[in-house]
XYZ file of C-alpha atoms in Angstrom:
507
model
C -29.680 16.086 -19.152
C -32.144 14.244 -21.377
C -35.808 14.536 -20.550
C -38.713 12.096 -20.892
C -41.897 13.626 -22.203
C -45.153 12.863 -20.441
C -48.729 14.026 -20.425
C -49.413 17.277 -18.641
C -52.061 15.518 -16.575
C -49.576 12.865 -15.378
C -48.489 13.547 -11.767
C -44.987 12.424 -10.958
C -42.842 12.423 -7.860
C -39.096 11.997 -7.815
C -37.320 10.084 -4.979
C -33.623 10.981 -4.999
C -30.805 9.052 -3.293
C -27.374 10.603 -2.781
C -24.544 11.310 -0.290
C -23.876 7.588 0.069
C -22.448 6.431 3.425
C -21.176 2.923 2.730
C -22.278 -0.237 4.526
C -24.655 -0.352 7.472
C -25.372 -3.651 9.204
C -26.951 -2.118 12.303
C -30.414 -2.015 10.764
C -32.443 -4.468 8.764
C -32.421 -3.923 4.988
C -36.149 -3.124 5.076
C -35.557 -0.181 7.469
C -32.691 1.724 5.803
C -34.422 3.932 3.176
C -33.287 7.467 4.067
C -32.777 9.060 0.654
C -30.036 11.497 1.649
C -27.018 9.974 3.445
C -28.174 6.636 2.085
C -26.398 3.439 3.256
C -26.016 0.239 1.285
C -26.724 -3.391 2.003
C -23.771 -4.529 -0.105
C -20.815 -2.717 -1.606
C -18.117 -4.924 -3.078
C -14.911 -3.751 -4.817
C -16.083 -0.166 -4.560
C -16.176 2.432 -1.812
C -17.903 5.697 -0.813
C -15.599 8.645 -0.752
C -15.810 11.632 1.586
C -18.081 13.444 -0.853
C -20.607 10.602 -0.682
C -19.946 9.208 -4.181
C -19.675 5.545 -5.013
C -16.280 4.974 -6.580
C -15.216 1.827 -8.326
C -12.243 0.290 -6.488
C -8.820 0.859 -8.011
C -7.229 -1.506 -10.508
C -3.972 -3.409 -9.795
C -1.008 -4.588 -11.796
C 1.182 -7.658 -11.120
C 4.591 -6.857 -9.634
C 6.330 -10.081 -8.742
C 5.747 -13.749 -8.125
C 2.827 -16.017 -8.890
C 2.250 -17.914 -5.646
C 0.285 -17.009 -2.524
C 1.732 -14.023 -0.625
C 1.024 -14.071 3.145
C 2.980 -10.969 4.269
C 4.567 -7.918 2.638
C 6.858 -5.099 3.711
C 8.524 -2.306 1.715
C 12.301 -2.350 1.852
C 12.234 1.053 0.082
C 9.912 2.754 -2.379
C 10.860 0.450 -5.193
C 11.512 -2.878 -3.451
C 9.283 -5.117 -1.387
C 10.065 -8.123 0.777
C 7.312 -10.695 1.074
C 6.522 -14.135 2.418
C 5.465 -16.608 -0.251
C 3.687 -19.875 0.598
C 5.131 -22.866 -1.232
C 4.771 -26.618 -0.979
C 7.595 -26.875 1.539
C 6.679 -23.863 3.663
C 6.794 -20.074 3.608
C 9.866 -18.499 2.041
C 11.004 -14.862 2.150
C 11.501 -13.302 -1.259
C 12.216 -9.820 -2.604
C 11.032 -8.123 -5.745
C 14.739 -8.044 -6.757
C 14.573 -11.864 -7.101
C 16.534 -12.574 -3.852
C 15.246 -15.604 -1.975
C 15.928 -16.869 1.523
C 16.899 -20.504 1.925
C 15.104 -20.679 5.315
C 11.591 -22.110 5.413
C 8.844 -21.109 7.891
C 6.007 -23.567 8.683
C 2.984 -23.461 6.356
C 0.806 -21.886 9.061
C 3.338 -19.373 10.296
C 2.183 -15.777 10.876
C 5.025 -13.361 9.894
C 5.627 -9.952 11.497
C 8.055 -7.341 10.226
C 9.472 -3.879 10.752
C 12.121 -1.535 9.371
C 15.214 -1.035 11.568
C 18.603 0.351 10.485
C 17.157 0.411 6.939
C 16.761 -3.338 6.899
C 13.558 -5.395 6.906
C 13.458 -7.533 10.131
C 11.066 -10.452 10.214
C 9.806 -12.511 13.188
C 7.485 -15.560 13.446
C 6.563 -17.746 16.401
C 9.103 -20.489 17.022
C 11.471 -19.292 14.328
C 14.759 -17.359 14.497
C 14.525 -13.745 13.482
C 15.619 -12.929 9.972
C 16.509 -9.653 8.200
C 17.044 -8.480 4.624
C 19.720 -5.895 3.746
C 18.765 -5.285 0.108
C 20.933 -8.108 -1.289
C 20.897 -11.047 1.131
C 18.785 -12.565 3.886
C 20.524 -13.152 7.235
C 19.745 -14.594 10.586
C 19.685 -12.143 13.518
C 22.952 -12.838 15.396
C 21.562 -12.263 18.912
C 22.229 -15.411 20.982
C 19.203 -14.737 23.206
C 16.816 -14.200 20.318
C 18.002 -17.508 18.756
C 16.587 -19.203 21.893
C 13.496 -17.003 22.592
C 12.219 -16.691 18.985
C 9.543 -13.978 19.345
C 6.490 -13.689 17.053
C 5.932 -9.878 17.122
C 8.271 -7.069 16.267
C 8.186 -3.268 15.954
C 10.461 -0.235 16.193
C 10.255 2.626 18.735
C 12.847 5.280 19.636
C 15.813 3.619 17.795
C 15.154 0.343 19.556
C 13.808 -2.990 18.244
C 10.903 -4.266 20.347
C 9.839 -7.929 20.303
C 7.190 -9.973 22.101
C 5.195 -13.155 21.739
C 7.900 -15.312 23.399
C 6.868 -18.744 24.558
C 7.180 -18.951 28.308
C 7.456 -15.119 28.623
C 4.050 -14.162 27.214
C 3.831 -10.885 29.183
C 7.292 -9.564 28.424
C 8.592 -7.155 25.776
C 12.287 -7.473 25.077
C 13.817 -4.241 23.803
C 17.198 -3.982 22.072
C 20.117 -1.749 22.762
C 19.908 1.589 20.947
C 20.652 1.164 17.181
C 21.746 -2.496 17.847
C 19.264 -5.075 16.518
C 21.437 -7.966 17.615
C 21.895 -6.939 21.281
C 18.939 -7.836 23.548
C 18.668 -8.018 27.380
C 19.918 -11.585 27.461
C 23.028 -10.551 25.525
C 24.076 -7.698 27.823
C 26.739 -7.919 30.455
C 24.960 -8.009 33.854
C 27.304 -5.248 34.980
C 26.486 -3.006 32.025
C 25.549 0.484 33.214
C 25.139 2.330 29.873
C 21.751 4.067 29.597
C 21.646 2.817 26.013
C 21.509 -0.843 27.138
C 18.747 -3.247 26.284
C 15.832 -3.794 28.664
C 12.670 -5.751 29.447
C 9.121 -4.530 30.063
C 6.806 -6.943 31.906
C 3.094 -6.114 31.956
C 1.997 -9.103 34.040
C 1.225 -7.110 37.116
C -0.176 -4.137 35.223
C -2.997 -5.866 33.374
C -4.179 -7.698 36.534
C -5.374 -10.783 34.659
C -3.919 -13.956 33.179
C -3.893 -12.306 29.705
C -0.903 -12.207 27.429
C 0.593 -9.872 24.822
C -1.127 -9.967 21.414
C 0.437 -6.958 19.705
C 2.932 -4.117 19.755
C 2.460 -0.710 18.138
C 4.141 2.679 17.914
C 2.055 5.667 18.990
C 3.227 9.188 18.177
C 6.997 9.556 18.391
C 7.957 7.742 21.613
C 4.953 5.618 22.592
C 5.082 1.819 22.747
C 1.583 0.369 22.960
C 1.547 -3.130 24.464
C -1.722 -4.856 23.618
C -3.298 -7.821 25.294
C -6.594 -9.494 24.391
C -8.632 -7.110 26.538
C -6.641 -3.919 27.139
C -3.481 -2.000 26.311
C -0.699 -0.280 28.218
C 1.295 2.663 26.828
C 4.964 3.169 27.670
C 7.016 6.205 26.804
C 10.408 5.026 25.618
C 13.653 6.966 25.284
C 17.195 6.140 24.185
C 17.928 6.594 27.895
C 16.571 3.469 29.575
C 16.217 5.335 32.873
C 13.700 7.676 31.250
C 11.197 4.916 30.389
C 7.782 5.619 31.969
C 4.199 4.370 31.876
C 1.778 6.825 30.334
C -0.671 7.394 33.151
C -2.904 9.438 30.869
C -3.809 6.356 28.789
C -6.951 4.431 29.769
C -7.249 1.760 27.068
C -9.777 -0.980 27.935
C -9.885 -2.549 24.495
C -7.518 -5.281 23.310
C -6.050 -6.321 19.953
C -6.583 -9.678 18.232
C -3.792 -9.506 15.722
C -0.429 -7.672 15.783
C -0.510 -7.199 12.031
C -3.675 -5.070 12.193
C -1.927 -2.304 14.119
C -1.290 0.682 11.830
C -0.288 4.284 12.558
C -2.703 6.686 10.838
C -1.605 10.277 11.312
C -1.492 10.943 15.062
C -3.841 7.948 15.722
C -3.178 4.246 15.966
C -5.733 1.906 14.298
C -6.153 -1.691 15.314
C -8.690 -4.542 15.358
C -10.274 -6.051 18.449
C -12.784 -8.852 18.760
C -15.523 -6.243 18.572
C -14.300 -4.241 15.595
C -11.974 -1.491 14.348
C -10.745 1.006 16.979
C -8.533 4.045 17.055
C -6.274 5.265 19.891
C -6.259 9.040 19.995
C -5.922 11.973 22.311
C -8.981 13.548 23.830
C -10.371 16.393 21.754
C -11.296 18.265 24.954
C -7.875 18.534 26.570
C -5.373 16.914 24.186
C -3.769 15.015 27.099
C -5.834 11.920 27.829
C -5.482 8.893 25.568
C -8.540 6.760 24.806
C -10.062 4.426 22.242
C -12.789 5.193 19.750
C -14.891 2.531 18.023
C -15.069 3.048 14.265
C -17.044 0.043 13.181
C -20.308 0.005 15.187
C -22.307 0.312 11.928
C -20.918 -2.971 10.606
C -20.712 -4.843 13.878
C -22.539 -7.957 12.533
C -20.524 -8.098 9.325
C -17.212 -7.665 11.146
C -18.027 -10.404 13.620
C -19.018 -12.735 10.784
C -15.656 -12.171 9.040
C -13.747 -12.534 12.343
C -15.517 -15.646 13.619
C -15.086 -17.377 10.280
C -11.308 -17.343 10.678
C -9.488 -20.333 12.118
C -6.644 -18.166 13.472
C -7.437 -14.491 14.262
C -3.720 -13.757 14.393
C -3.670 -14.255 10.627
C -5.702 -11.065 10.184
C -3.703 -8.127 8.868
C -4.308 -4.554 7.808
C -2.698 -1.657 5.953
C -3.306 2.094 6.131
C -3.244 3.881 2.758
C -2.382 7.500 3.569
C -3.028 8.775 0.040
C -6.614 7.473 0.023
C -7.312 7.816 3.748
C -8.271 4.151 3.838
C -7.681 1.361 6.338
C -7.875 -2.080 4.708
C -8.470 -5.151 6.901
C -7.796 -8.557 5.455
C -9.502 -11.801 6.567
C -7.941 -14.925 5.062
C -10.701 -17.551 4.961
C -10.442 -21.211 6.094
C -8.547 -23.338 3.692
C -6.288 -20.367 2.666
C -7.859 -20.241 -0.795
C -9.916 -17.064 -0.468
C -9.836 -13.884 1.529
C -12.218 -11.033 2.363
C -11.425 -7.407 2.770
C -13.166 -4.638 4.723
C -12.221 -1.067 3.936
C -12.706 1.885 6.167
C -12.678 5.186 4.254
C -11.999 8.164 6.570
C -12.889 11.759 5.798
C -10.097 14.325 5.414
C -12.448 17.126 6.448
C -11.646 18.483 9.938
C -14.314 17.505 12.418
C -15.482 14.506 10.361
C -12.732 12.057 11.380
C -15.284 9.645 12.821
C -17.465 9.689 9.648
C -16.608 6.081 8.812
C -17.666 4.686 5.452
C -17.213 0.952 5.106
C -17.045 -1.226 2.014
C -16.110 -4.831 1.270
C -14.027 -6.523 -1.356
C -12.822 -9.852 -2.752
C -10.698 -8.335 -5.508
C -7.680 -10.643 -6.219
C -8.417 -12.403 -2.868
C -5.950 -9.961 -1.295
C -4.784 -11.211 2.081
C -2.183 -8.668 3.166
C -0.663 -5.342 2.119
C 1.796 -2.546 2.754
C 2.027 1.104 1.778
C 4.966 3.505 1.437
C 5.309 6.886 -0.279
C 2.058 6.496 -2.181
C 2.732 2.946 -3.327
C 0.204 0.409 -2.065
C 0.812 -3.338 -2.678
C -1.443 -6.297 -2.017
C -0.367 -9.828 -1.345
C -2.677 -12.146 -3.302
C -3.046 -15.815 -4.227
C -1.261 -15.041 -7.454
C 1.725 -13.015 -6.298
C 2.320 -9.373 -5.346
C 0.175 -6.679 -6.990
C 0.459 -2.904 -6.941
C -2.605 -0.682 -6.822
C -2.936 1.625 -9.809
C -4.193 5.075 -8.873
C -7.024 6.143 -11.254
C -5.952 9.780 -11.600
C -5.606 10.289 -15.341
C -7.569 9.785 -18.544
C -4.918 7.682 -20.299
C -6.514 4.396 -19.331
C -4.969 1.568 -17.378
C -1.567 -0.083 -18.039
C -1.773 -3.075 -20.311
C -1.023 -5.439 -17.456
C -3.512 -3.954 -15.011
C -6.668 -5.697 -13.864
C -9.716 -3.674 -12.908
C -12.268 -5.012 -10.345
C -15.936 -5.498 -11.075
C -17.847 -3.433 -8.527
C -21.203 -4.652 -7.141
C -23.519 -2.408 -5.071
C -26.927 -3.240 -3.603
C -29.305 -0.805 -1.925
C -31.550 -1.775 0.940
C -35.282 -2.035 0.172
C -36.463 1.333 -1.063
C -40.098 2.211 -0.253
C -40.462 5.662 -1.858
C -42.813 6.708 0.939
C -45.674 4.429 1.902
C -44.990 1.035 3.516
C -48.370 -0.399 2.420
C -49.137 1.073 -0.988
C -47.723 -0.367 -4.246
C -45.719 2.045 -6.431
C -45.778 2.406 -10.218
C -42.507 3.795 -11.478
C -42.121 6.105 -14.480
C -38.382 6.639 -14.999
C -34.976 6.072 -13.513
C -32.139 8.589 -13.453
C -28.493 7.810 -12.806
C -25.959 10.492 -12.061
C -22.458 9.191 -12.906
C -19.135 10.172 -14.424
C -16.100 8.456 -15.821
C -15.821 5.758 -18.475
C -17.412 2.337 -18.250
C -20.670 0.360 -18.118
C -23.091 0.566 -15.203
C -25.670 -2.216 -15.171
C -28.744 -1.771 -13.058
C -31.555 -4.187 -12.122
C -34.132 -4.306 -9.395
C -35.642 -7.090 -7.285
C -38.819 -7.026 -5.175
C -39.472 -8.295 -1.634
C -39.752 -11.908 -2.996
C -36.428 -11.635 -4.847
C -38.002 -11.509 -8.317
C -36.164 -9.516 -10.952
C -38.380 -6.627 -12.006
C -36.287 -5.349 -14.918
C -32.829 -4.206 -15.909
C -30.972 -1.635 -18.005
C -27.420 -0.628 -18.784
C -25.756 2.813 -18.889
C -22.702 3.478 -21.015
C -20.859 6.144 -19.032
C -18.982 8.393 -21.471
C -15.927 10.387 -20.372
C -16.485 14.075 -19.828
C -13.621 16.543 -20.101
C -14.674 18.164 -16.797
C -15.156 15.003 -14.811
C -11.820 15.113 -13.070
C -11.113 18.841 -13.229
C -13.183 20.076 -10.289
C -11.719 19.473 -6.825
C -14.864 20.323 -4.822
C -17.810 19.041 -6.823
C -17.321 16.717 -9.867
C -19.355 17.731 -12.898
C -21.269 14.444 -13.282
C -23.539 13.572 -16.178
C -27.115 12.450 -15.766
C -28.747 9.581 -17.599
C -32.558 9.210 -17.583
C -34.438 6.196 -18.848
C -38.014 4.982 -18.960
C -38.565 2.542 -16.070
C -42.095 1.215 -15.772
C -42.468 -1.448 -13.077
C -44.687 -2.013 -10.091
C -43.645 -2.977 -6.540
C -44.202 -2.356 -2.862
C -40.477 -2.020 -2.205
C -37.416 -2.872 -4.286
C -33.677 -3.343 -4.023
C -31.583 -1.737 -6.726
C -28.456 -3.601 -7.858
C -25.590 -1.908 -9.699
C -22.619 -3.535 -11.389
C -19.736 -1.437 -12.799
C -17.930 -3.257 -15.664
C -15.677 -2.559 -18.646
C -14.025 0.348 -16.831
C -10.494 1.402 -17.599
C -10.516 4.513 -15.414
C -12.302 6.246 -12.578
C -16.056 5.595 -12.418
C -18.179 7.485 -9.897
C -21.894 7.311 -9.084
C -22.998 10.532 -7.436
C -26.677 9.629 -7.093
C -29.747 8.137 -8.624
C -33.438 8.822 -8.572
C -36.689 6.885 -9.096
C -39.683 8.800 -10.430
C -43.045 7.301 -9.499
C -46.580 7.949 -10.794
C -48.940 9.629 -8.364
C -52.294 8.115 -9.363
């Protein structure tokens, strides 16, 4: 660490900030200065990991296509099926170059699942389609050709669909291992326990609500969401063994089927109020309940949600490798999109330690993850996230985001006395440029500096505590309180900010 010499008579005090906790919109930016476990006012295209470090968001490389992608689903680890918005509607395409001749309307919201190793796609008012790795086909079920559901998922070797016009409270469930045989296609005299069936939640929810989403919980749970609550069924290949899970008391609804994502033993989803998780009680392991994970960013979440013309267009993806849940909010006009990222801690007992960040990188509007491969659907085609885990730099075609982080107003103690700063210290590792500048309560820029972060051989070798380098600079400004802005640029690898400190004069 480099030192800054000063007179022996000069009294200094260092105010350190570390263990960063992501966004917090529950308090005003003038009342968030905590030092340790410090939250941010803004964090774009970066995130706070479980150690409390600020990490620049990962880069991405183009995979396929150049038009707007509105939905994506892995066919296998190497191939992806996606919906591409064109001038004449939305068309299904694969990364193998296969295209479907069928067109969905421009405003269609696609839903998909994997069944019998095929990608099955549904959209409101359209016939169900599926992709077998070479061709796109129409589902041959006569009843589904008429009912045309908008939501689809897979539970216990059965295809489950909902969102049917005229039957808004019904879930139609296919025959075991038969995606083209639904209740309307069965012989009325059929007695096989493997036959198709219908679940109607109309008299269970007790309101005039309707189904808004379907999700798979654990191995055999079908969660039927409405706008204000959810009902859990336990399915089985044997239709006579279907039961309602009486241990589930879920009084929170879902706003978009495409936000429902399994995450370990939990099920994550988005409601009008925020991000929630369905999980078993930690006390007895039997009762199922919901846990709110977004109370710290309630205002920001509501702003993103209320700015959407169609909440059903929201989508999300859970990245198991990074323990992150990404929620996408396509903005009005379909030109831009915002992303909120929830980073969960892998440490036992800290599952609810939610760290949020935002992003506009590539205007990503949907995504899917499989076997460590995370893809984003963007306005310019399908992109794959590049994991920053080596020192060899990024692929030539990869694009790295520019991260932007803003602290709340930092007071360094007194709320009424002006401070005279002496120096600024940044603790960071990786390779790139970190620009820093500060603004006062009136928004005036007080000064700026740039740090060239040099790679250190030990930066990525330690699993528990990264060996970060410290950079100290003279920083002589005067303010009552200041916001510190950071921009991470020219980075071709992992850049992490572990902490920073402001040293003030004690006159």
